[in-house]
Coordinates of C-alpha atoms in Angstrom, one line a residue:
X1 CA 10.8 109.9 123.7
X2 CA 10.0 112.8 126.2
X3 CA 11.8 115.5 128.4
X4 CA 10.6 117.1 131.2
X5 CA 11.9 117.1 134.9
X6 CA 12.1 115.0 137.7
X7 CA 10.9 115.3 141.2
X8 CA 10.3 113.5 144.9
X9 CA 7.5 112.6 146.9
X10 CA 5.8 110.2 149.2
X11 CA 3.7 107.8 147.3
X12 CA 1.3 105.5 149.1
X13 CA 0.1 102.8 146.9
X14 CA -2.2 100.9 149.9
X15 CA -3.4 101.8 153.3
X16 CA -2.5 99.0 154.5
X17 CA 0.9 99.7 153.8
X18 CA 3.3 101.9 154.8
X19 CA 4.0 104.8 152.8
X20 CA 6.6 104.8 150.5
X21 CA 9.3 107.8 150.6
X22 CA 11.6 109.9 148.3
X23 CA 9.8 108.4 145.7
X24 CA 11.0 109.6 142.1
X25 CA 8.6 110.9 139.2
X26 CA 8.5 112.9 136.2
X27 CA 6.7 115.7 134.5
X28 CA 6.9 115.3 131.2
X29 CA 7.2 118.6 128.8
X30 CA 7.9 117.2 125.4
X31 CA 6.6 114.1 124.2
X32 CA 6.9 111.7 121.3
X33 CA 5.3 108.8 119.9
X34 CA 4.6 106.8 117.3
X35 CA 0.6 106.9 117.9
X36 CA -1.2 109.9 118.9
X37 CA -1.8 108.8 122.4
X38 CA -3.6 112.3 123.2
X39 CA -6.4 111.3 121.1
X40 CA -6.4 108.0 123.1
X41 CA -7.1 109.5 126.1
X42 CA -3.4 108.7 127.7
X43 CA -2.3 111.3 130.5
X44 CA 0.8 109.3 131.3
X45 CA 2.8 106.7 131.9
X46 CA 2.6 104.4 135.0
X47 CA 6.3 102.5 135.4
X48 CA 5.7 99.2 136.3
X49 CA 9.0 97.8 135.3
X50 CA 11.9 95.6 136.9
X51 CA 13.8 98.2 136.5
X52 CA 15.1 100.5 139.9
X53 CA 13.4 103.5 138.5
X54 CA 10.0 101.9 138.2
X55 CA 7.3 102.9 141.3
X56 CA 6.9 99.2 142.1
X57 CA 11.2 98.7 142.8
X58 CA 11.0 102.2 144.2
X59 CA 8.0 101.1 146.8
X60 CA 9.2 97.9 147.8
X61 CA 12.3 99.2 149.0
X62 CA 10.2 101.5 151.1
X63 CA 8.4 98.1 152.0
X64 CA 5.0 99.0 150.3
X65 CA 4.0 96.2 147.8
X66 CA 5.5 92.8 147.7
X67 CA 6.0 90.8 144.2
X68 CA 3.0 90.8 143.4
X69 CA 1.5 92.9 141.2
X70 CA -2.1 92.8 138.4
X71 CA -4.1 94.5 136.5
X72 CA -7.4 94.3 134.0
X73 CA -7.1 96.5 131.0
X74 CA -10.8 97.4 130.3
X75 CA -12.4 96.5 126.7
X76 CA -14.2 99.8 126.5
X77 CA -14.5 102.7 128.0
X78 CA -17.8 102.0 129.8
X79 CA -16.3 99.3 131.7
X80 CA -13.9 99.1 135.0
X81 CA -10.8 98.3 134.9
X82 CA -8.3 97.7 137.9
X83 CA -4.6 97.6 139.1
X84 CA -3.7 95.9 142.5
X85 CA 0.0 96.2 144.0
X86 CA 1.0 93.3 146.3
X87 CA -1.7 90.9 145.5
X88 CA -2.7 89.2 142.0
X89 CA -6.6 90.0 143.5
X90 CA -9.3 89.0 142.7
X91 CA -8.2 85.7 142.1
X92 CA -9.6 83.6 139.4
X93 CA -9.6 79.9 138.6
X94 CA -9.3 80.1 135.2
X95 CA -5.1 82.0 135.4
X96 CA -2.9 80.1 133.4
X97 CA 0.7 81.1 134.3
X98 CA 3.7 80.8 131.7
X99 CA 7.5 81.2 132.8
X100 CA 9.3 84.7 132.8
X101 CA 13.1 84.8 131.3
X102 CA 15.5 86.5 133.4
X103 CA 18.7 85.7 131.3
X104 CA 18.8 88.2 128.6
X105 CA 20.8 91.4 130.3
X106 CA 19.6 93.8 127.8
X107 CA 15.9 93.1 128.8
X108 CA 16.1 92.9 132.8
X109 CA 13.8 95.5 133.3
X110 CA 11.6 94.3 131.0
X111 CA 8.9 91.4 131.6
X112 CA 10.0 88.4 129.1
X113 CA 7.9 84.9 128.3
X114 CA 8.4 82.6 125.8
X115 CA 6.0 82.7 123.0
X116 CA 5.1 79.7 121.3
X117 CA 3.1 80.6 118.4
X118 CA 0.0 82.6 117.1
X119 CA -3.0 81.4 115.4
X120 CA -5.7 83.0 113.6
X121 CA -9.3 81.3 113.5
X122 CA -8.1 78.4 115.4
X123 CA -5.1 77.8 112.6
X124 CA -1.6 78.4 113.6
X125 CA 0.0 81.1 111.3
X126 CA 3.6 79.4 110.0
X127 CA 6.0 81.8 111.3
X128 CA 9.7 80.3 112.1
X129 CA 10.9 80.0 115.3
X130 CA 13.7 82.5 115.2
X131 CA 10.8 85.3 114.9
X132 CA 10.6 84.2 118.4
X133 CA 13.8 83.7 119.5
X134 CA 13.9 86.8 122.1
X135 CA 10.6 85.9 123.6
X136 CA 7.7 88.4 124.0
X137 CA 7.9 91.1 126.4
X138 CA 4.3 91.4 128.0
X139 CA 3.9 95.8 128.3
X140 CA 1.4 98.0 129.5
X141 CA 2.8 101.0 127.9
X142 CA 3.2 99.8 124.6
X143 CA -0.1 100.2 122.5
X144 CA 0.0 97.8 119.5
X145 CA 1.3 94.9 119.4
X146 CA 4.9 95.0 118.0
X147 CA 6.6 91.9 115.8
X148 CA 9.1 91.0 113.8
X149 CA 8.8 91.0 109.8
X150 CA 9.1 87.2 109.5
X151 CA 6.3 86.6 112.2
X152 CA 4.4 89.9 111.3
X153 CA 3.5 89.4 107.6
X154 CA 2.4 85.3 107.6
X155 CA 0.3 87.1 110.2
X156 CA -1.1 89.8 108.7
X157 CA -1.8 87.8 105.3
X158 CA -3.6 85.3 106.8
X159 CA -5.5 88.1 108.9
X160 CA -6.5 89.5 105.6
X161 CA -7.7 86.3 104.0
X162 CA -10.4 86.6 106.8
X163 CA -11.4 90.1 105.7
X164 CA -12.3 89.9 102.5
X165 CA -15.9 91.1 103.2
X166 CA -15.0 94.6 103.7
X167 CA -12.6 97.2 101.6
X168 CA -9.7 97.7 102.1
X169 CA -7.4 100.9 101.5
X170 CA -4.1 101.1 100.1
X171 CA -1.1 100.3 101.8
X172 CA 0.1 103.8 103.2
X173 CA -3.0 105.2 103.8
X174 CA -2.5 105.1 107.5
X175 CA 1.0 105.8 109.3
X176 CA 2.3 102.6 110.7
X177 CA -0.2 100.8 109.9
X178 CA -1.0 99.0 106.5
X179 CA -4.3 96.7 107.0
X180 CA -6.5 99.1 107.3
X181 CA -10.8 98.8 106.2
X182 CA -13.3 101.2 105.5
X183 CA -16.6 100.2 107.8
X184 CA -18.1 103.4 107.3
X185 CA -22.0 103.0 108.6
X186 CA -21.3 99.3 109.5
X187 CA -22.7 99.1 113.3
X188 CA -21.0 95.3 113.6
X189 CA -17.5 94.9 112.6
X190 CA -16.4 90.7 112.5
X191 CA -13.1 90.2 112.6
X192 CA -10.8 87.0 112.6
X193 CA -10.2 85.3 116.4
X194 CA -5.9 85.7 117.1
X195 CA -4.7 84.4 119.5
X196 CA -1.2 84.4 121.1
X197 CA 0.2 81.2 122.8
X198 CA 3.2 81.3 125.4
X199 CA 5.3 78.7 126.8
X200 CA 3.9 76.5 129.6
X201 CA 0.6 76.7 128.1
X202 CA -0.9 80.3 128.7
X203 CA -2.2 81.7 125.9
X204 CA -4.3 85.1 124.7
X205 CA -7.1 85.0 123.4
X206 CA -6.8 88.2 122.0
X207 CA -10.7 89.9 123.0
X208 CA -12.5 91.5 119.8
X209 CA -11.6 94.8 121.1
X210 CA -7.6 94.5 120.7
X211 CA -7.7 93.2 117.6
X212 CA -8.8 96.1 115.4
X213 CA -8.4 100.2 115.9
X214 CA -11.7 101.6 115.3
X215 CA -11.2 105.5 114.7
X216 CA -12.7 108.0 112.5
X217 CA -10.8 110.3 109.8
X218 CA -12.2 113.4 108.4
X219 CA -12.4 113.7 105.1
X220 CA -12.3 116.6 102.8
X221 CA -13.7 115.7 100.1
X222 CA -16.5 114.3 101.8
X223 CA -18.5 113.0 105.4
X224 CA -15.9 111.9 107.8
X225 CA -14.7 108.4 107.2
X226 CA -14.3 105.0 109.9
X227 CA -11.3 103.3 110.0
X228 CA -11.0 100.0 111.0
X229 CA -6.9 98.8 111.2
X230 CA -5.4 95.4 112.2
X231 CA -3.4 96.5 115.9
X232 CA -0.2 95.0 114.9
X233 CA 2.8 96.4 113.2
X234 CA 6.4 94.7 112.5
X235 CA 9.1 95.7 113.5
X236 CA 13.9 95.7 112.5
X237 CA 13.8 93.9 115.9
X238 CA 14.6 90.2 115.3
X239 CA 13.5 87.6 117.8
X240 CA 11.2 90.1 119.5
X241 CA 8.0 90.3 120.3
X242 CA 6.3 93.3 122.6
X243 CA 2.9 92.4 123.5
X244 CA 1.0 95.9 123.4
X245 CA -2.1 96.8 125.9
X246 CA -4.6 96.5 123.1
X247 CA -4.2 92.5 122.9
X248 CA -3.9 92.3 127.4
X249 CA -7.7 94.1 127.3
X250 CA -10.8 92.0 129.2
X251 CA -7.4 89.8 130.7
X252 CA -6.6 89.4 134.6
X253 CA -2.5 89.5 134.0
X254 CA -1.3 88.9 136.9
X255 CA 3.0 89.2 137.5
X256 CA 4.4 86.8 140.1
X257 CA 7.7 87.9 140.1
X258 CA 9.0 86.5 142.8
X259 CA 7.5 83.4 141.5
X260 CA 8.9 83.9 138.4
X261 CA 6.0 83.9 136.2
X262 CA 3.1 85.5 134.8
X263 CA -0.7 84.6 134.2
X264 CA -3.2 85.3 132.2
X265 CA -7.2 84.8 132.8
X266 CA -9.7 85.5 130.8
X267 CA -13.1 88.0 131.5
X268 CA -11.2 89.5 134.2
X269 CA -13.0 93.0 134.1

């Protein structure tokens, strides 16, 4: 949730094309969310949405951008990232592309796909299909990966059948999130592969880095503690799935909207 004002300017989002006017933005004042996305580094919010409000529907009726639109969320903070408007650049062999769903009314701004299934170590994790009945909205802004409970806890149980080398704290020990480890002094942290398959074939293979947050908590009884917690939380919302920017990290995703699709490629930064 936030509050804060809005404003116009002219926003040019490519040399090469004209700039876009009367542009709207906002300065937020107040701001809530469920993580602490100050600590994360997070200075705002880029809207990349279907919706009229977003900078992308806003520049292409300036006629700045096309349908086109992908980005690489970095793995770490020493690598490079990038987000291209009007072009799914660089291209890459290796995109596999799965359907977006434009029939649900309540979602049209939202990016929807299909998702098929989710597998941990190679096994797919029994979870009905009605978890998925919605379909999967693919979202920068989100952080974690949000699920419902009948897809979220098969998953989470089998993820902690895989982790049964390291300690782990009691549920509630961390707000919102309830698989959480103590790798204090441990330099190598080996989680479980996930990975998150879509209709048409695309999948995630979700990189090591979006799988676990890795985050130190003081402690006053003591040195400072690390944290390691499984990035996925469930959610009241069934049939719904919102894929979160920790599990799109290391991926080329690429939005063909006027194609009606999206794509996913692997290494892409």
């Amino acid at each position: 949730m936030t509050r804060g004002s809005l404003a116009e300017e002219t926003f040019t989002l490519s040399p090469l094309a004209p700039p876009a006017t009367g542009v709207v933005f906002g300065c937020s004042h107040e701001y809530i969310s469920g993580f602490n996305d100050t600590d994360m580094g997070v200075a705002g919010l880029l809207g990349l949405g279907r919706g009229d409000s977003s900078i992308l529907s806003q520049a292409r009726q300036g006629n700045s951008g096309g349908g086109v639109f992908s980005y690489c969320l970095p793995p770490r903070g020493s690598s490079t990232g990038y987000l291209t408007v009007g072009a799914a650049a660089p291209q890459q062999s290796n995109l596999s592309f799965t359907p977006l769903i434009t029939t649900i009314s309540q979602l049209s701004s939202a990016y929807v796909v299909s998702l098929a299934g989710i597998s941990v170590n190679g096994a797919a994790v029994p979870i009905p299909a009605s978890a998925f009945s919605l379909g999967a909205i693919i979202d920068s802004g989100t952080v974690a990966t949000h699920m419902p409970a009948a897809a979220y806890y098969p998953l989470r149980d089998e993820f902690r059948r895989h982790m049964g080398g390291y300690k782990m704290l009691p549920e509630g020990s961390v707000e919102l999130l309830d698989t959480c480890y103590d790798v204090t002094g441990q330099d190598v942290v080996t989680a479980p592969r996930v990975a998150l398959e879509f209709g048409g074939g695309a999948r995630i293979d979700v990189d090591a880095s979006g799988i676990l947050f890795v985050f130190p908590v003081a402690d006053d009884s003591g040195p400072s503690l690390t944290l390691a917690c499984l990035a996925f939380v469930p959610t009241n919302s069934p049939g719904l799935v919102i894929v979160g920017n920790m599990q799109q990290r290391a991926y080329n995703v690429v939005f063909d909207v006027d194609g009606g699709r999206i794509g996913f490629g692997p290494n892409g930064c």
